[in-house]
Coordinates of C-alpha atoms in Angstrom, one line a residue:
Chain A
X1 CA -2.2 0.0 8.3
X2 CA -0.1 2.6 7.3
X3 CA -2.7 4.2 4.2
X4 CA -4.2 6.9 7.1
X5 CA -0.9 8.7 6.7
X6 CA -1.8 11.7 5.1
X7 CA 1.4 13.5 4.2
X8 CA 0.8 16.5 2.3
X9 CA -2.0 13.7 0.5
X10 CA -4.3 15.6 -2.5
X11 CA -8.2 15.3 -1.8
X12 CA -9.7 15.0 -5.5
X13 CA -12.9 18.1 -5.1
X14 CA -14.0 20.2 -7.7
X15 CA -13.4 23.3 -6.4
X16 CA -12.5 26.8 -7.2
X17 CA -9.2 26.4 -5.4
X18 CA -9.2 23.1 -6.7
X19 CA -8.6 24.7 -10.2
X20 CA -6.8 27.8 -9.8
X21 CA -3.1 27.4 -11.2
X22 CA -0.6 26.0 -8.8
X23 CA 1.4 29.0 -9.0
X24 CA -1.4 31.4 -7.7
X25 CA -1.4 29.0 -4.9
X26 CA 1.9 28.7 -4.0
X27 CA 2.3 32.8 -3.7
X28 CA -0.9 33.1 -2.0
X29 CA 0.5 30.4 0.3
X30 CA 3.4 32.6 0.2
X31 CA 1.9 36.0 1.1
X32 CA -0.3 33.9 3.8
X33 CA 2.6 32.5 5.9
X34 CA 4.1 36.1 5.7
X35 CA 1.0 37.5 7.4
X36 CA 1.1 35.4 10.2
X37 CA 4.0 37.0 11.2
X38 CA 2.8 40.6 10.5
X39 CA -0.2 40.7 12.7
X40 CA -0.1 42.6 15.7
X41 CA -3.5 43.0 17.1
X42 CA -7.2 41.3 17.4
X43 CA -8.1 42.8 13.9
X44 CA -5.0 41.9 12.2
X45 CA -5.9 38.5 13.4
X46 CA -9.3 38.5 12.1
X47 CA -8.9 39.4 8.8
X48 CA -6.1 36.4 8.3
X49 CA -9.1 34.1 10.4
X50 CA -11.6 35.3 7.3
X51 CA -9.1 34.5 4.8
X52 CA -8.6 31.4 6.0
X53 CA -12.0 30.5 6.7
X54 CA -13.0 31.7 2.9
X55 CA -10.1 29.6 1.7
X56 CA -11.0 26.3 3.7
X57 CA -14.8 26.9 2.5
X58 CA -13.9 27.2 -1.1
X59 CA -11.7 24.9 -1.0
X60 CA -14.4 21.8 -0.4
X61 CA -11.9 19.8 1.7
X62 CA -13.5 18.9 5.0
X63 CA -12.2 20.7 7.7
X64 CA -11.5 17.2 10.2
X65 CA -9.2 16.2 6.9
X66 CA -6.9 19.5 7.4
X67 CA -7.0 19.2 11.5
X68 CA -5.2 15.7 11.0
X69 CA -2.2 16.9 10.0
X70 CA -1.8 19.3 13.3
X71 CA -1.4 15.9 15.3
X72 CA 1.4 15.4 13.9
X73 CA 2.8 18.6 15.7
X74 CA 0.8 18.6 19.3
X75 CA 4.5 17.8 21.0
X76 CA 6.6 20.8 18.6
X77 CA 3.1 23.1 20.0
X78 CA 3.3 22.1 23.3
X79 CA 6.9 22.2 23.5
X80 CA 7.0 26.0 21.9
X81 CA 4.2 27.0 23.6
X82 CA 5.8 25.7 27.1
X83 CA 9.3 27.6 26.6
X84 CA 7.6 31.0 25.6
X85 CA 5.1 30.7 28.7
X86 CA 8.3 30.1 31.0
X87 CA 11.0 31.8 29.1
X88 CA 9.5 35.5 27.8
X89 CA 10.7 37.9 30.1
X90 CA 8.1 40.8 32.1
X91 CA 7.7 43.0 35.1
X92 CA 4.8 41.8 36.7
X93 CA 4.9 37.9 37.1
X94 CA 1.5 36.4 37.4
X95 CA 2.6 32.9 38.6
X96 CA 5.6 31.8 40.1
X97 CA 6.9 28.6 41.3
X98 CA 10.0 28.5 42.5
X99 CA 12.5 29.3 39.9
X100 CA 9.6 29.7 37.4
X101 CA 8.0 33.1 36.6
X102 CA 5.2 33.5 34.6
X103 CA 4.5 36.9 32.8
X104 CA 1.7 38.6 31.2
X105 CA 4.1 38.8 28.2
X106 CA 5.1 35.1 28.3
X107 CA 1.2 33.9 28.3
X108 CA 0.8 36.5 25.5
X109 CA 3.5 35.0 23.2
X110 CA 2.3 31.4 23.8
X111 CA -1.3 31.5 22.8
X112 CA 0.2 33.9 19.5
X113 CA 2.6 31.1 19.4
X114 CA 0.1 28.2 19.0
X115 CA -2.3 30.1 17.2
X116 CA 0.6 30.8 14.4
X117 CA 1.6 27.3 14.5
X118 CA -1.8 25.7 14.4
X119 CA -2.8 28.7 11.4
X120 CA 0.3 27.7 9.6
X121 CA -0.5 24.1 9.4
X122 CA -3.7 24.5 8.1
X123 CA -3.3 27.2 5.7
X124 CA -0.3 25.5 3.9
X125 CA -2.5 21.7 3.7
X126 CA -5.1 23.6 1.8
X127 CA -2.1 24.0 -0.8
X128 CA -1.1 20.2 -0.5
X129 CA -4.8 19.2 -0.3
X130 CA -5.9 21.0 -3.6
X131 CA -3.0 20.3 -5.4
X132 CA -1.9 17.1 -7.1
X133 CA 2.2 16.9 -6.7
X134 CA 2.6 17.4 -10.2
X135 CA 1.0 20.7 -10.9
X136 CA 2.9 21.8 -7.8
X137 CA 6.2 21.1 -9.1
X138 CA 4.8 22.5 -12.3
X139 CA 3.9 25.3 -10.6
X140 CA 7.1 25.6 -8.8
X141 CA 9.1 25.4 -11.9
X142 CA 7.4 27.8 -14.1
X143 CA 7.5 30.3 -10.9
X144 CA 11.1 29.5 -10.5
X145 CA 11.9 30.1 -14.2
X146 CA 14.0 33.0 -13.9
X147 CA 16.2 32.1 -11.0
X148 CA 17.6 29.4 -13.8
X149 CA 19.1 32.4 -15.5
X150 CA 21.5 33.0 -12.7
X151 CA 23.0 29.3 -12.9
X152 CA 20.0 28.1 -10.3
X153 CA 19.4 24.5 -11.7
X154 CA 15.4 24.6 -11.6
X155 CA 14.3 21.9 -13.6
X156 CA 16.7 19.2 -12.3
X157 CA 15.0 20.6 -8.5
X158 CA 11.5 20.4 -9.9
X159 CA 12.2 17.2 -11.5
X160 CA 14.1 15.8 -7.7
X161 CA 10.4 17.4 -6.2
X162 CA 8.0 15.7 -8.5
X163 CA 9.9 12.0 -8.6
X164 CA 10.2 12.3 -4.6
X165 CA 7.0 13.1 -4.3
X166 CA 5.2 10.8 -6.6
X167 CA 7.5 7.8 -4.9
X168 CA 6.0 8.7 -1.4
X169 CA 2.7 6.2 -1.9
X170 CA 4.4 3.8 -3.3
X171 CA 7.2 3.7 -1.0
X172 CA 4.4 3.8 1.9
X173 CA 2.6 0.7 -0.2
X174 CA 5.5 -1.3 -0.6
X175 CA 6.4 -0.7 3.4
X176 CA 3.1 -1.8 4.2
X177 CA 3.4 -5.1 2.2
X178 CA 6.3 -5.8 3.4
X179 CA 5.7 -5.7 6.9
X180 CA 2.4 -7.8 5.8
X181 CA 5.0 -10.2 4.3
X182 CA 6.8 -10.6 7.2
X183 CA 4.4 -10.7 9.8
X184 CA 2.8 -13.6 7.9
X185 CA 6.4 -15.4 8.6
X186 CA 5.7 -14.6 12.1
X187 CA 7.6 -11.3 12.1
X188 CA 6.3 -8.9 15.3
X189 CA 7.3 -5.0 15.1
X190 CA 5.4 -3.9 18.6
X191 CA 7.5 -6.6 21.6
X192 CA 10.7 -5.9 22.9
X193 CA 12.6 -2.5 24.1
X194 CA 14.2 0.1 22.1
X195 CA 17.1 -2.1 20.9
X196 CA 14.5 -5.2 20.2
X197 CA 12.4 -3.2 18.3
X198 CA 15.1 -1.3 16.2
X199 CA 16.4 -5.3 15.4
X200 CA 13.3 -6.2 14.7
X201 CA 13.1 -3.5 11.6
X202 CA 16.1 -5.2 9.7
X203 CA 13.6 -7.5 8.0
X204 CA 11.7 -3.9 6.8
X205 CA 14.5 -1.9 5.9
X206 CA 16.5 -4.2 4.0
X207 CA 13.7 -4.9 1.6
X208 CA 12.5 -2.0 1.6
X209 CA 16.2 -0.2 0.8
X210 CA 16.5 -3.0 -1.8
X211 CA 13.6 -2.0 -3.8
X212 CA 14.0 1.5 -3.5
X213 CA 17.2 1.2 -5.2
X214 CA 15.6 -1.0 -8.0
X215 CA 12.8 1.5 -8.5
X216 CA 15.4 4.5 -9.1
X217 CA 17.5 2.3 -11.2
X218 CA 14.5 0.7 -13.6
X219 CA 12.9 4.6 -13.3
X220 CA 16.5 6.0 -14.5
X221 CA 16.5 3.5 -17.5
X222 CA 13.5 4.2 -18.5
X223 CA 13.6 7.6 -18.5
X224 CA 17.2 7.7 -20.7
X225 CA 15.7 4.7 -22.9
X226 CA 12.8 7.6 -23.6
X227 CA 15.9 10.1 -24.6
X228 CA 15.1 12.3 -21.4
X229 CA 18.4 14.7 -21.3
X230 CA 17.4 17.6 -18.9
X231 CA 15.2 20.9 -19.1
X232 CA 16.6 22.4 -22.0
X233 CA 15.0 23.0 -24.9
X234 CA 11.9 20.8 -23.1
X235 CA 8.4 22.0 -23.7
X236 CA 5.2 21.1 -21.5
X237 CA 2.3 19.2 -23.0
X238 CA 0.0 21.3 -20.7
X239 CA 1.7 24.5 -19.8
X240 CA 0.5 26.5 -17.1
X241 CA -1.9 29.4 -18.3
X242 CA -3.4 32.4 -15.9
X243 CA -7.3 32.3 -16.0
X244 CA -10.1 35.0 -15.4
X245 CA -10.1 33.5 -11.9
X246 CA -6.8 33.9 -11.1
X247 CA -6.3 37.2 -11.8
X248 CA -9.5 37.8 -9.4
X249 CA -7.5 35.6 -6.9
X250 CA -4.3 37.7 -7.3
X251 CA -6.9 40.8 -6.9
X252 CA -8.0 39.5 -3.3
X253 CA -4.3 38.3 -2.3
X254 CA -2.9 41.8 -2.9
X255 CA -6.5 43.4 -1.3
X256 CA -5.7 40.9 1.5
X257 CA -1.8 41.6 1.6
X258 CA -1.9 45.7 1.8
X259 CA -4.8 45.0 4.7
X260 CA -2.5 42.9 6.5
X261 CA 0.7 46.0 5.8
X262 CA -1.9 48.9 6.7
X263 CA -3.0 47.4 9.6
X264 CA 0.3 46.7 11.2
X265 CA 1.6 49.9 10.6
X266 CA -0.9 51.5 12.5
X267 CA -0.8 48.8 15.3
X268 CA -3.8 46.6 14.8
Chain B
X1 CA -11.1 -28.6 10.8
X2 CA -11.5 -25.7 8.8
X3 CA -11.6 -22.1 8.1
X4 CA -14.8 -20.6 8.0
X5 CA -16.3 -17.0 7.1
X6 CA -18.9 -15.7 7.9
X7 CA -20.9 -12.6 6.6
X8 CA -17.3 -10.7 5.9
X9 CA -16.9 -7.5 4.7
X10 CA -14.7 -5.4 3.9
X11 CA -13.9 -1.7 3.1
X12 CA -11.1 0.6 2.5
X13 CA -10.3 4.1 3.7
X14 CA -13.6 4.2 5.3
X15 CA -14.8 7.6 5.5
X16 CA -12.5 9.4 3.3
X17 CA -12.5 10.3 -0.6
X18 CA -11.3 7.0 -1.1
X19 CA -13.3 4.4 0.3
X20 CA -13.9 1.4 -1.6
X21 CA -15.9 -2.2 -0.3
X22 CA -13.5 -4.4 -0.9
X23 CA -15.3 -7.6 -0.1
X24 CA -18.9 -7.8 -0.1
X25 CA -20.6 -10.5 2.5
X26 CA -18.2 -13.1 1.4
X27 CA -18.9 -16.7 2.6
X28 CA -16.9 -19.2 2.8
X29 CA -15.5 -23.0 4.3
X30 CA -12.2 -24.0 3.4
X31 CA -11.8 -27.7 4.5
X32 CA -8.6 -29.2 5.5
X33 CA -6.8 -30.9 2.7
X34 CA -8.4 -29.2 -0.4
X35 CA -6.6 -27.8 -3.3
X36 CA -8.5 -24.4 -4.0
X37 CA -8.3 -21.9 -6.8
X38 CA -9.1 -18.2 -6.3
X39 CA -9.8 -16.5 -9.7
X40 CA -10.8 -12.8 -10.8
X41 CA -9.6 -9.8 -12.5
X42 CA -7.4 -6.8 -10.6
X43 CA -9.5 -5.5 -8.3
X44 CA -11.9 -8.0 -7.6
X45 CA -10.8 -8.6 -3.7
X46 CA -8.9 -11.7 -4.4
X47 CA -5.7 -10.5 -2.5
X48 CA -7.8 -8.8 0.0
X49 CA -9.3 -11.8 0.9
X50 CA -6.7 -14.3 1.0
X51 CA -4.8 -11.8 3.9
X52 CA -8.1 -12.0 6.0
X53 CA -7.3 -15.8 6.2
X54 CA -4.3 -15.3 8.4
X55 CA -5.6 -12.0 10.3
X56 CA -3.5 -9.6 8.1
X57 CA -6.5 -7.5 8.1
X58 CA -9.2 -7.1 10.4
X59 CA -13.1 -7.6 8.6
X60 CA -14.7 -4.3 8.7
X61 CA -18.2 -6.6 9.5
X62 CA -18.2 -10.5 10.2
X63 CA -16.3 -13.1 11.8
X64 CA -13.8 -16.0 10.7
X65 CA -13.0 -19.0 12.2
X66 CA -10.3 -21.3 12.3
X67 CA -10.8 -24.9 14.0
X68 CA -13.8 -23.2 15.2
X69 CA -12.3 -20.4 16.8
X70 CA -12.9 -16.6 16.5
X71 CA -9.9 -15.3 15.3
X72 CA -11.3 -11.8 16.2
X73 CA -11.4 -13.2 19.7
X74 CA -9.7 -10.4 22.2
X75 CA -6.8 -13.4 23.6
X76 CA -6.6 -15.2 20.3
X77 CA -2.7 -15.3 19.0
X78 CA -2.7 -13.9 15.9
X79 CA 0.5 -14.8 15.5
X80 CA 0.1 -18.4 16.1
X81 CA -2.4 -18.2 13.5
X82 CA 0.2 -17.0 10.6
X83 CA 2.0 -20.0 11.2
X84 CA -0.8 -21.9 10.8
X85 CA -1.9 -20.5 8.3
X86 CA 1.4 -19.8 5.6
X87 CA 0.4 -16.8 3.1
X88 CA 3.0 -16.2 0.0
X89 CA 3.2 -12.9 -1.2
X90 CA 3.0 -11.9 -4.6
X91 CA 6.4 -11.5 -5.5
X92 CA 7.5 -12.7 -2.6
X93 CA 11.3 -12.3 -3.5
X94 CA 11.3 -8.6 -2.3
X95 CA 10.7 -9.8 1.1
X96 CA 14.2 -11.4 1.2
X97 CA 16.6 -9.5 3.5
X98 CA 18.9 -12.1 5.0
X99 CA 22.8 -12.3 4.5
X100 CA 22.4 -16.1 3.5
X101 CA 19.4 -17.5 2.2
X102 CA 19.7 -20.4 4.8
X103 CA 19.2 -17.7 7.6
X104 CA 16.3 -15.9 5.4
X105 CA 14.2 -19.4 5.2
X106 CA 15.0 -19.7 9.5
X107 CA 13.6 -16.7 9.9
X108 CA 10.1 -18.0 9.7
X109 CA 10.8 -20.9 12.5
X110 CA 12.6 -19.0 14.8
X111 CA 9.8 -16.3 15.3
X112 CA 7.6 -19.6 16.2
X113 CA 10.3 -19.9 19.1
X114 CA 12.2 -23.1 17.7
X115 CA 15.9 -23.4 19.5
X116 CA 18.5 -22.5 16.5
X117 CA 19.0 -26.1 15.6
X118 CA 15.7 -27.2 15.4
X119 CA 15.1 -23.9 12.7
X120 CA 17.8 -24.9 10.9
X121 CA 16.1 -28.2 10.7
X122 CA 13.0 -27.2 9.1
X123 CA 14.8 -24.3 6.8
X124 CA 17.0 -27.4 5.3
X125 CA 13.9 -29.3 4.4
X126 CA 12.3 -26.8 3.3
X127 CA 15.1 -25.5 0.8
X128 CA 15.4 -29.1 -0.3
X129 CA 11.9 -29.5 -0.9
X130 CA 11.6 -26.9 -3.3
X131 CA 14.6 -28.2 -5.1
X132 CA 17.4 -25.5 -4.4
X133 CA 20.9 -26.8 -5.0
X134 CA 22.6 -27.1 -1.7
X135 CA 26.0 -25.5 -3.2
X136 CA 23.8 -21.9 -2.9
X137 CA 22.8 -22.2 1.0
X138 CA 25.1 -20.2 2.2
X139 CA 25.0 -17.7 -0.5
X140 CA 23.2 -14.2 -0.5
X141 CA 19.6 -15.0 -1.7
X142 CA 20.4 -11.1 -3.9
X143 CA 22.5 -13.0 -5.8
X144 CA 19.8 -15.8 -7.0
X145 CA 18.3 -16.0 -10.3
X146 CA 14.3 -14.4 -10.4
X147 CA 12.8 -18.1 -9.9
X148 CA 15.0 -19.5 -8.1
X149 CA 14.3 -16.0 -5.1
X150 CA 10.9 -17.2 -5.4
X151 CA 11.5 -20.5 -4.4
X152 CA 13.7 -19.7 -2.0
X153 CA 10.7 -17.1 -0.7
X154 CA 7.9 -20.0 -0.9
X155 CA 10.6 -21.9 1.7
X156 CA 10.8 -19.7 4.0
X157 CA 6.9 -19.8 4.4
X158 CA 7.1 -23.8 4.4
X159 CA 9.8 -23.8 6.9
X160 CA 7.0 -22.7 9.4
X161 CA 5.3 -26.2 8.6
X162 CA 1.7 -24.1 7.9
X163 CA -1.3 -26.8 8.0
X164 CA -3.0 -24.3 5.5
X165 CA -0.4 -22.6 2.7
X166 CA -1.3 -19.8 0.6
X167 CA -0.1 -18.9 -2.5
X168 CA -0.8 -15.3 -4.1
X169 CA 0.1 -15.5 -7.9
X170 CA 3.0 -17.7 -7.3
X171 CA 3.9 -17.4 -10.8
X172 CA 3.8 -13.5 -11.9
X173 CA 6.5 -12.9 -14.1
X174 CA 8.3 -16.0 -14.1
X175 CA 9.2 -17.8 -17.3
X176 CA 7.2 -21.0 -18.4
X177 CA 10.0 -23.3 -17.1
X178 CA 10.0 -21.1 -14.2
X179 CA 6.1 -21.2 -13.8
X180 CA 6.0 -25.3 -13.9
X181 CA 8.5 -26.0 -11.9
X182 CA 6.8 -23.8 -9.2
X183 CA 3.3 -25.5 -10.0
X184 CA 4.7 -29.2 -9.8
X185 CA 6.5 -27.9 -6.8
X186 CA 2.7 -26.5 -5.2
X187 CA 1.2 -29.6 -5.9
X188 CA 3.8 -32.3 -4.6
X189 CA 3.6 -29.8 -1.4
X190 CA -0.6 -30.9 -1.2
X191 CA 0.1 -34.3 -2.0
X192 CA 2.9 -35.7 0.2
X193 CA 2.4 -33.3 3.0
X194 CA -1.5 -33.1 2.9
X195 CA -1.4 -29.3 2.8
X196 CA -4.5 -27.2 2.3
X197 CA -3.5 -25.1 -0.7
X198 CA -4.9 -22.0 -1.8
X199 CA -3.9 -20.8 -5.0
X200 CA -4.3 -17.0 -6.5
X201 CA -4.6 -16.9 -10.0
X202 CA -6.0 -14.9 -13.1
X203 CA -4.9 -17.6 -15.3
X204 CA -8.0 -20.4 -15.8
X205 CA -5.0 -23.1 -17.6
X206 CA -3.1 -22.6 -14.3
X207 CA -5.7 -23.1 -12.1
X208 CA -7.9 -25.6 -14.1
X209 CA -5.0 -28.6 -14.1
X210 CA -4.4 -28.5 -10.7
X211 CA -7.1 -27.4 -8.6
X212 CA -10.6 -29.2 -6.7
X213 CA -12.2 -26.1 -6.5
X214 CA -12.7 -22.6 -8.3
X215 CA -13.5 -19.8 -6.5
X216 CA -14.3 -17.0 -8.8
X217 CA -14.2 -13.4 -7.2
X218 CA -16.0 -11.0 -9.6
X219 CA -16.1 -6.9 -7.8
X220 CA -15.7 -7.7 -4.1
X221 CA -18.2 -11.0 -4.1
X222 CA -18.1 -14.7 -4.7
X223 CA -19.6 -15.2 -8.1
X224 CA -19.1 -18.6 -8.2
X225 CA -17.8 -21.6 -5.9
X226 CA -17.7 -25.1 -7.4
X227 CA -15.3 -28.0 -9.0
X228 CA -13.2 -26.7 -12.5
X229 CA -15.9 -28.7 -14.8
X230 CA -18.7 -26.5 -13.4
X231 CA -17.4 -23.0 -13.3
X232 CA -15.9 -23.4 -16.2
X233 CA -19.8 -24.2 -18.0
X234 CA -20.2 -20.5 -17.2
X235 CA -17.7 -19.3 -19.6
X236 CA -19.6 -16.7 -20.7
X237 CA -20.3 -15.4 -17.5
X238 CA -16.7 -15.0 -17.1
X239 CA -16.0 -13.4 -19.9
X240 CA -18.2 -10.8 -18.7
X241 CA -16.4 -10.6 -15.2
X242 CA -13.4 -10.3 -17.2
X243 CA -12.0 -13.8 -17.2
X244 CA -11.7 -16.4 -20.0
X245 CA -12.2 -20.2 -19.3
X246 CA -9.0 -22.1 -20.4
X247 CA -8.7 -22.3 -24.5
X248 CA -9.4 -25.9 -24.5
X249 CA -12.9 -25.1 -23.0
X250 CA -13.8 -23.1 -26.0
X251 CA -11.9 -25.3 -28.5
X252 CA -14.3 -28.1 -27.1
X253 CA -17.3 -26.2 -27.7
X254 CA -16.9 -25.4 -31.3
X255 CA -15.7 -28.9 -32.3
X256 CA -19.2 -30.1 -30.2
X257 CA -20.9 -27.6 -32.7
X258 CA -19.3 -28.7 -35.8
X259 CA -20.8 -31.6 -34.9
X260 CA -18.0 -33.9 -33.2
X261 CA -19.2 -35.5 -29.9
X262 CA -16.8 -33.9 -27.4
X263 CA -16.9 -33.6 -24.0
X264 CA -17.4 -30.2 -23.5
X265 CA -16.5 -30.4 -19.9
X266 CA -12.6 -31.6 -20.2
X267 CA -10.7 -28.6 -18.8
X268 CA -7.1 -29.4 -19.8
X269 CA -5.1 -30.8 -22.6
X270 CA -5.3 -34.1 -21.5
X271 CA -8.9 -34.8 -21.1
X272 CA -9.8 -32.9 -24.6
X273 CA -7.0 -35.6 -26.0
X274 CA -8.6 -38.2 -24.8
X275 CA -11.8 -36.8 -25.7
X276 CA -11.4 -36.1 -29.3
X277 CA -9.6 -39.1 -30.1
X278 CA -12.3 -41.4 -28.3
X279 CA -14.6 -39.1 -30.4
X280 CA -13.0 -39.3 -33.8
X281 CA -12.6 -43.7 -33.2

């Protein structure tokens, strides 16, 4: 009951994007997010809609998979959308009610808001879609590599990312059992109010704490029993190496980036 | 009285990247009182099925009944059902969260709405019934050995007095003392209280002594569905589908070969004894 969660879940395609390295993904990711918040005009806001669009078509993941994960944020959009409508301050109201005015402006920053919002959601799951958690953290650390020079610890981050990352399924498998295991003993997580329901999750939690524990514990032994001492002096059995294609992706990122710039500069 | 499928299927993560069939048109009657074995390799549904027999999941296609009702039926209490119908978990120690394992085997009967005492009742019988010491009620079931959590676990199922009990490979990682005292324990449970028992296994020895009836689940279908002495004539079959009929099954065959008549049908130590030695006289 709990497998349709699909936090930041890869979809196996064979894809272009798919196979670019992680790190070209997590700038262009990067330089993406950044031009949401440069645009300033309808063609600004077109060029980032092609550049999505290109990037959810290459990417092969259907579209309905990367819309699911803006459920999860219909009240934060609604909510954001609501207080900019109400709170943006004009001249010229074009509703009022009461207290309430509503301005040009305000109506203006909401749709920009949600537009943003929804666009940031869907841009960043074609990273998590077409990337398994380990190249990411790969990805991450290789990109990161020079930050350890100034005392930044970024292997022990990457290696926090990747084993946090990789425990989510099972940690979302072994909830899921568990709650199977107890209903069979005639558990029931839906009756009751608040305070029923949050008594009702002691049977859950303690398990589920329990094993968590044991899984970090059994992990941590095995990985000292395998002499595992930290990211010194560690090499990668596949280390990340730039391709043809992206070098052509970094070409289109920067094309895409310096649009973005050129165009707010002059107001578009 | 019974549980019946019908026509059940079942698939995962339908319509994503993922999906698998999980059970292909499986059907099935499971009468009262029977002591059933459910064999196959990972992966071929056994675990999948066994949690459609107390509504744990809900068939993608077909219908199961139990004492001739629809459990699918829109006012049917499911959770009336999962007392009826007890299912141990593999591994079923994780499930333990109680303070004392007296309170952890109650759980079970106080969810079926029995007053305090009453629970505490049935949780006593049941812990002395699967042989705990009574010095180690009142302790914290973290504190238990690995076999004797699982006992403790398989209580708290039979605490709910289930006319149908479950078992999902009751015996995974537990030592050989461990694994027969959790066997005899299974099969006093049938005997003395009349129990249908259901027993996941991918071990043919296991199965083979105790069982009535194989069921052999080979990629999401029945393959086969008959007594021990008759699956077990399809040994290579099951070596294809990734089992192995119990050793004695072969050893019986090659000494039949050799030229000693054997019964090639005994399935466990004690019926090749006999046979050999009647054979040899």
């Amino acid at each position: 009951m709990l497998r349709e969660i699909t936090l930041g879940q890869y979809y196996p395609a064979d894809s272009v994007i798919h196979k670019l390295d992680p790190r070209v993904k997590l700038v262009a990711t990067l330089v993406y997010v950044v031009s949401l918040f440069l645009f300033k005009g309808v063609v600004g806001f077109a060029v980032i809609t092609a550049f999505l669009v290109l990037a959810v078509k290459l990417s092969k993941v259907p579209f309905l998979y990367m819309i699911k994960g803006l459920k999860a944020i219909v009240i934060l959009m609604i909510l954001s959308a609501l207080f900019n409508l109400v709170l943006t301050p004009g001249i010229n109201p074009v509703f009022v009610l009461g207290p309430i005015k509503v301005y040009p402006e305000g109506v203006r920053m909401a749709v920009l808001m949600l537009i943003r919002l929804s666009y940031l959601i869907v841009g960043t799951s074609i990273m998590t879609l077409t990337t398994t958690p380990n190249q990411l953290t790969d990805g991450l650390e290789t990109g990161l590599a020079p930050f350890s020079k100034i005392g930044v610890p970024v292997h022990a981050i990457a290696m926090m990312m990747s084993i946090a990352l990789r425990f989510i399924p099972i940690l979302i498998e072994e909830t899921d059992l568990i709650m199977k295991a107890q209903m069979a003993r005639g558990a029931d997580f839906e009756k009751g109010n608040i305070i029923q329901k949050a008594k009702n999750m002691v049977p859950l939690l303690v398990p589920l704490f329990v094993s968590a524990f044991r899984r970090a514990d059994d992990l941590a032994m095995a990985m000292e029993a395998r002499c595992y001492t930290g990211g010194a002096g560690r090499t990668k059995m596949k280390p990340l190496r730039y391709g043809k294609a992206d070098a052509l992706a970094y070409i289109v990122l920067f094309a895409f980036l310096a649009t973005v710039i050129v165009l707010r500069i002059f107001g578009y | 009285m019974s549980i019946i499928l019908d026509h059940v299927n079942y698939t995962y993560s339908t319509g994503t990247a993922y999906e698998i069939q999980a059970l292909k048109d499986i059907n099935l009657t499971i009468e009262d009182g029977q002591f059933i074995g459910i064999i196959g390799h990972t992966g071929s549904g056994k675990s999948t099925l066994i949690q459609h027999l107390n509504g744990l999941i809900k068939a993608t296609s077909g219908a199961i009944y139990y004492n001739g009702q629809d459990i699918y039926d829109e006012d049917y209490d499911l959770r009336t059902l999962r007392t009826k119908v007890g299912l141990v978990f593999q591994y079923p120690e994780h499930q333990l969260f109680e303070t004392t394992i007296f309170d952890d085997v109650s759980f079970g009967p106080k969810n079926q709405g029995l007053s305090k005492e009453e629970a505490g009742l049935r949780a006593f019988e049941a812990l002395s019934m699967v042989g705990l010491d009574e010095n180690l009620y009142y302790q914290s079931p973290f504190e238990l050995s690995g076999g004797q959590k699982r006992r403790v676990a398989i209580a708290g199922v039979i605490a709910m007095h289930p006319d149908v009990i479950i078992l999902d490979e009751p015996t995974a990682g537990l030592d050989p003392k461990g694994r027969d005292e959790i066997f005899d324990l299974i099969s006093k449970m049938h005997e003395e209280k009349n129990i249908t028992v259901v027993l996941v296994s991918h071990s043919m020895e296991d199965v083979a002594k105790y069982v009535q009836r194989i069921i052999v689940m080979n990629d999401g279908e029945v393959m086969f569905d008959d007594t021990p002495d008759e699956v077990f004539k399809h040994y290579k079959e099951l070596e294809q589908a990734g089992l192995a009929a119990p050793q004695v099954t072969y050893l019986m065959h090659e000494l039949k070969e050799k030229g000693l008549d054997v019964d090639v049908n005994a399935t466990t130590i004690d019926e090749a004894k006999r046979s050999i030695l009647k054979a040899l006289c």
